[in-house]
XYZ file of C-alpha atoms in Angstrom:
366
model
C 4.388 20.823 15.342
C 3.942 17.778 17.553
C 5.323 17.410 21.043
C 6.945 14.398 22.702
C 3.637 13.029 23.935
C 2.046 13.184 20.498
C 5.105 11.607 18.892
C 4.997 8.783 21.405
C 1.235 8.384 20.979
C 1.700 7.804 17.238
C 3.014 4.335 18.104
C -0.316 3.542 19.762
C -2.180 4.835 16.702
C -0.161 2.604 14.390
C -0.609 -0.343 16.760
C -4.379 0.064 16.446
C -4.117 -0.189 12.660
C -1.815 -3.205 12.740
C -4.002 -4.949 15.309
C -7.046 -4.391 13.109
C -5.111 -5.981 10.247
C -4.257 -9.134 12.235
C -0.570 -8.294 12.670
C 0.148 -9.153 16.330
C 3.947 -9.100 16.119
C 4.007 -5.670 14.483
C 1.421 -4.460 17.002
C 3.568 -5.717 19.884
C 6.642 -3.973 18.466
C 4.826 -0.666 17.945
C 3.491 -0.608 21.500
C 6.884 -1.528 22.920
C 8.663 1.209 20.984
C 6.156 3.740 22.244
C 6.974 2.728 25.801
C 10.776 2.363 25.709
C 11.959 5.151 23.405
C 13.989 7.695 25.356
C 16.667 10.291 24.803
C 19.497 7.879 25.475
C 19.890 7.104 21.762
C 20.087 9.318 18.696
C 17.146 7.382 17.258
C 15.074 7.992 20.374
C 15.864 11.700 20.365
C 15.006 12.016 16.672
C 11.623 10.360 17.188
C 10.645 12.153 20.392
C 11.671 15.537 18.945
C 10.112 14.859 15.539
C 9.293 18.298 14.070
C 6.471 17.291 11.723
C 3.234 15.376 11.986
C 4.239 11.932 13.284
C 1.289 9.975 11.913
C 1.232 11.662 8.524
C 5.015 11.315 8.311
C 4.759 7.607 9.219
C 7.660 7.775 11.660
C 6.490 4.539 13.306
C 6.555 2.643 10.026
C 9.985 4.045 9.237
C 11.350 2.639 12.487
C 9.465 -0.655 12.218
C 11.064 -1.132 8.804
C 14.488 -0.669 10.356
C 13.772 -3.236 13.040
C 12.471 -5.709 10.465
C 15.636 -5.209 8.403
C 17.760 -6.098 11.457
C 15.722 -9.257 11.945
C 15.948 -10.241 8.270
C 19.728 -9.732 8.351
C 20.079 -11.906 11.466
C 21.766 -8.986 13.214
C 20.200 -9.502 16.647
C 19.218 -12.968 17.898
C 17.074 -11.656 20.764
C 15.179 -9.305 18.455
C 14.539 -12.203 16.091
C 12.844 -14.062 18.940
C 10.380 -11.161 19.148
C 9.870 -11.203 15.370
C 9.350 -14.953 15.434
C 6.647 -14.613 18.095
C 8.701 -16.597 20.613
C 8.927 -13.699 23.085
C 5.536 -12.089 23.713
C 5.468 -11.011 27.381
C 5.441 -7.217 27.626
C 8.399 -6.734 29.981
C 10.573 -9.173 28.042
C 9.718 -7.533 24.709
C 10.449 -4.096 26.148
C 13.836 -5.206 27.429
C 14.817 -6.624 24.036
C 13.550 -3.605 22.094
C 15.403 -1.203 24.403
C 18.590 -3.225 24.050
C 18.234 -3.261 20.272
C 17.825 0.508 20.183
C 21.040 0.905 22.156
C 23.051 -1.699 20.256
C 21.934 -0.759 16.735
C 21.366 2.989 17.107
C 23.611 3.876 14.156
C 21.870 1.358 11.870
C 18.349 2.406 12.860
C 18.751 6.186 12.702
C 18.940 6.430 8.857
C 15.569 4.678 8.565
C 14.004 7.907 9.840
C 15.391 9.918 6.925
C 12.674 9.050 4.409
C 9.090 7.788 4.488
C 8.331 4.128 3.892
C 8.118 3.319 0.234
C 5.979 0.276 -0.230
C 4.795 -1.555 -3.293
C 2.090 -4.183 -2.890
C 1.320 -6.366 -5.882
C -1.861 -7.546 -4.165
C -3.379 -4.103 -4.700
C -3.478 -4.863 -8.413
C -6.549 -7.004 -7.672
C -8.504 -3.820 -6.962
C -7.059 -2.117 -10.018
C -7.909 -5.077 -12.252
C -11.454 -5.047 -10.875
C -11.792 -1.470 -12.094
C -10.236 -2.317 -15.457
C -12.816 -5.080 -15.961
C -15.573 -2.481 -15.614
C -13.900 -0.325 -18.272
C -13.321 -3.350 -20.527
C -16.998 -4.268 -20.315
C -17.893 -0.751 -21.429
C -15.187 0.069 -23.968
C -13.621 -3.196 -25.083
C -10.404 -5.011 -24.178
C -7.532 -2.924 -25.596
C -5.939 -0.691 -22.960
C -2.863 1.458 -22.493
C -2.120 1.947 -18.782
C -0.433 4.896 -17.089
C 0.405 4.453 -13.407
C 1.462 7.226 -11.027
C 3.233 6.486 -7.764
C 4.656 3.262 -9.158
C 7.372 2.907 -6.477
C 9.390 -0.116 -7.628
C 7.014 -0.927 -10.478
C 5.488 -4.134 -9.127
C 2.009 -3.195 -10.334
C 3.454 -2.425 -13.758
C 3.499 -6.210 -14.090
C -0.311 -6.299 -13.958
C -0.328 -7.665 -17.525
C 1.878 -10.586 -16.424
C -0.008 -11.488 -13.247
C -2.826 -13.987 -13.295
C -6.018 -13.075 -11.445
C -8.858 -15.087 -10.033
C -11.501 -12.534 -9.069
C -14.594 -14.294 -7.827
C -14.106 -17.008 -10.441
C -13.378 -14.540 -13.252
C -9.937 -15.381 -14.651
C -7.818 -12.633 -16.168
C -4.271 -12.671 -17.473
C -1.915 -15.511 -18.344
C -2.808 -18.971 -17.099
C -0.622 -20.429 -15.774
C 1.075 -17.276 -14.476
C 4.318 -16.725 -12.597
C 2.251 -15.026 -9.899
C -1.498 -15.493 -9.484
C -3.401 -13.031 -7.305
C -6.471 -14.606 -5.779
C -8.097 -12.380 -3.146
C -11.015 -13.498 -1.021
C -13.960 -12.383 -3.130
C -17.112 -10.946 -1.617
C -20.311 -10.243 -3.482
C -21.155 -10.861 -7.119
C -18.259 -11.510 -9.514
C -16.890 -8.596 -11.551
C -17.641 -8.218 -15.267
C -16.352 -11.225 -17.181
C -14.659 -9.142 -19.860
C -11.463 -9.665 -21.827
C -8.577 -7.320 -20.972
C -5.762 -6.763 -23.467
C -3.074 -4.453 -22.033
C -1.064 -3.298 -25.031
C 1.247 -0.910 -23.147
C 1.955 0.065 -19.543
C 4.191 2.794 -18.151
C 4.689 4.322 -14.734
C 6.254 7.199 -12.849
C 7.423 7.804 -9.300
C 9.054 10.770 -7.606
C 11.690 8.381 -6.220
C 11.519 5.046 -8.046
C 13.091 2.023 -6.385
C 15.754 0.284 -8.472
C 15.199 -3.383 -7.791
C 18.467 -4.345 -9.473
C 20.078 -2.871 -6.333
C 20.007 -5.580 -3.664
C 19.996 -3.048 -0.816
C 17.040 -1.199 -2.322
C 15.136 -4.446 -2.836
C 15.826 -5.500 0.740
C 14.704 -2.136 2.070
C 11.438 -2.408 0.126
C 10.883 -5.892 1.530
C 11.619 -4.790 5.089
C 8.632 -2.435 4.988
C 6.335 -5.461 4.628
C 5.233 -6.548 8.076
C 6.704 -9.791 9.352
C 3.187 -11.059 10.141
C 2.283 -10.969 6.442
C 4.056 -14.085 5.190
C 1.900 -14.278 2.050
C 2.854 -10.694 1.188
C 6.528 -11.431 1.814
C 6.356 -14.417 -0.538
C 4.496 -12.351 -3.143
C 6.945 -9.437 -3.050
C 9.871 -11.840 -3.440
C 8.297 -13.319 -6.580
C 7.365 -9.903 -7.960
C 10.866 -8.503 -7.398
C 12.291 -11.452 -9.287
C 9.820 -10.826 -12.128
C 10.793 -7.155 -12.394
C 14.447 -8.124 -12.546
C 13.835 -10.645 -15.320
C 11.249 -8.821 -17.406
C 11.889 -5.150 -16.648
C 9.289 -2.388 -16.452
C 8.896 1.047 -18.017
C 9.299 3.283 -14.957
C 10.207 6.969 -15.106
C 11.458 9.265 -12.376
C 9.492 12.476 -12.160
C 6.597 14.526 -10.872
C 3.217 12.836 -11.272
C 1.367 15.902 -12.575
C 4.092 16.788 -15.093
C 4.181 13.200 -16.298
C 0.407 12.808 -16.638
C 0.104 16.044 -18.592
C 2.886 14.917 -20.950
C 1.544 11.387 -21.444
C -2.007 12.565 -22.110
C -0.669 14.840 -24.831
C 0.945 11.972 -26.743
C -0.705 10.318 -29.771
C -3.022 7.430 -28.936
C -3.545 4.337 -31.042
C -6.961 3.602 -32.517
C -9.314 1.296 -30.635
C -7.636 1.751 -27.256
C -8.631 3.075 -23.873
C -5.869 5.068 -22.210
C -6.265 4.516 -18.448
C -4.710 6.377 -15.521
C -4.297 4.001 -12.560
C -3.028 4.461 -9.005
C -3.290 2.863 -5.574
C -2.703 4.493 -2.161
C -0.952 7.414 -3.851
C -3.390 10.329 -4.002
C -2.836 11.337 -0.363
C 0.891 11.829 -0.956
C 0.526 14.236 -3.873
C 0.459 17.973 -3.158
C -2.966 19.551 -3.596
C -1.693 21.575 -6.560
C -0.540 18.353 -8.228
C -3.888 16.662 -7.643
C -5.692 19.655 -9.132
C -3.455 19.587 -12.220
C -4.097 15.875 -12.769
C -7.861 16.367 -12.453
C -7.697 19.231 -14.960
C -5.532 17.237 -17.367
C -7.897 14.272 -17.242
C -10.926 16.493 -17.778
C -9.275 18.158 -20.772
C -8.264 14.810 -22.243
C -11.770 13.495 -21.597
C -13.178 16.333 -23.663
C -11.009 15.246 -26.616
C -11.899 11.548 -26.678
C -13.506 9.740 -29.581
C -15.210 6.338 -29.688
C -11.913 4.951 -31.071
C -9.598 6.688 -28.592
C -11.133 6.450 -25.158
C -10.005 7.472 -21.665
C -10.380 5.857 -18.267
C -9.393 6.417 -14.644
C -9.136 3.605 -12.067
C -8.083 4.294 -8.494
C -7.791 2.319 -5.287
C -7.546 4.854 -2.486
C -8.349 4.855 1.250
C -11.439 6.120 3.002
C -10.032 6.413 6.501
C -13.340 7.473 8.045
C -14.747 4.052 7.186
C -11.438 2.124 7.459
C -11.694 0.765 3.945
C -10.158 1.264 0.529
C -12.346 2.134 -2.428
C -12.089 1.178 -6.101
C -13.485 3.972 -8.239
C -13.808 4.081 -12.028
C -14.396 6.878 -14.531
C -14.643 6.593 -18.303
C -14.856 8.931 -21.266
C -16.894 9.286 -23.514
C -19.439 9.809 -20.794
C -20.337 12.344 -18.156
C -20.860 10.047 -15.137
C -18.527 10.951 -12.234
C -16.327 8.418 -10.472
C -18.308 5.247 -9.758
C -17.576 3.323 -6.563
C -17.572 -0.267 -7.859
C -15.785 -2.162 -5.068
C -14.225 -2.036 -1.631
C -10.932 -3.707 -0.857
C -8.469 -4.594 1.866
C -5.473 -2.268 2.075
C -3.173 -4.984 0.727
C -5.706 -6.683 -1.548
C -6.415 -9.661 0.743
C -10.116 -9.337 -0.101
C -12.237 -7.465 -2.607
C -15.940 -6.765 -2.129
C -17.901 -6.021 -5.276
C -20.697 -3.491 -4.916
C -24.003 -3.748 -6.720
C -25.397 -1.061 -9.030
C -26.586 1.604 -8.886
C -23.100 2.722 -7.907
C -22.326 5.727 -5.782
C -21.074 8.368 -8.222
C -18.937 11.206 -7.015
C -15.325 12.230 -7.386
C -12.960 10.754 -4.830
C -12.407 12.923 -1.776
C -9.761 12.066 0.793
C -11.333 11.574 4.188
C -10.102 11.056 7.704
C -6.608 10.892 9.121
C -4.455 8.161 10.488
C -1.463 6.198 9.428
C -0.930 4.488 6.124
C -1.919 0.863 6.589
C 1.268 -0.542 5.155
C-alpha cells in the first residue's frame, strides 16, 4: 500500500514519461497536480490516500483525463489557457490547477473510479507490420481475433490504409491512412486479405454513446493533435461501419474462438496491443496454453498466428513480436515501435526469438 508521498511522487513519474514523449502541456499539468493536491477537496483526499499502487493504477492519467474533459467542454476558461499553452509559468499554472480542483471537485472525483481506457488506432501500424510477416510466410487470407479491443478502433484495421516504409496495405484511398515514420528496411511487401475480424474487451466502450466517446477522447493528451484528429475519424468510422466487439474475459473468449471451425486456406491470428500487462497471470497462462494447443492442431490449410505489440519498459520501447504455426520458432521480435505508433523501426534478421516477457515498471504511456 502506498503512502501520501508515493502517491504524490507518481505525478512526477508520469511527467517523466510525458516529457519523453514530447507532451509539454501534459507534463506541466502532471507536475502541477503533484504540487497542489491537498486534502481540501474530495479529489485530493482520494488521490493522496490512494490504497493501491498509484503508478500501476494510473491514478495520474485518470485525473489528467478529467482535466482534459473540462477543457474540451469549455467548463473553465482559465484551465483552457493552461491547455492551450498560453499559461506556462509554474506559479500561475499551480494557481489555476488548484482553483480548478476546488471549483470542479464533484466533476473530477468520478474520473478516479476506473482506469483510463484508451484506444489508439496508430498502434495498428505495429500490428500490420507483424501481419505482413505472417502473410509473407503463409499467404494473404487471415481471420483476426483481438483481445483488449476497448472501443474497437483497431478492429477497423481492414479499413485503414497503411504506408509502411513505402509498402502500401489496405484500401487506397482510405478514410484513414496510417503513415508512421519508418525506420530501417521496409517490411515484407505481401498482400493481406482480412476475411474476418472480431474482438473482445472486459469493458467495451460503446461509441454510439456520446459521453463514452468523449471520455475516450479525453484520455488522449492535448499535446497530441494528430492523435486527436485520428481518434475523431476512427470513432466516426466505427459508428458508420460497426465492429464485431464482444464483452467478456479474454482467456474465456480466446479458448472459445480457437475451438470454432476454421475456413480452409486461412491463418487465424490472435492480435493485441498494450494489453498483456492488464491481464491476470492466470489469464495469460490460459491464453498461452490455448494457443499452444491450437498450434499443435494446425494444418498447412488452417494456420495459426500471434502478433503482439507490447511494452518493454526496461528499454522504454514497444516491441512487435510474431509467432506462426506450423513451425516451432518462438516469438520473433521483428520491429520496435512508438507507444502510439508515431514511428516503427524494422529489425533485420536474424530476429531475436523468445516468448514475450513483461519487463520493468512505470506508467502506461497513454
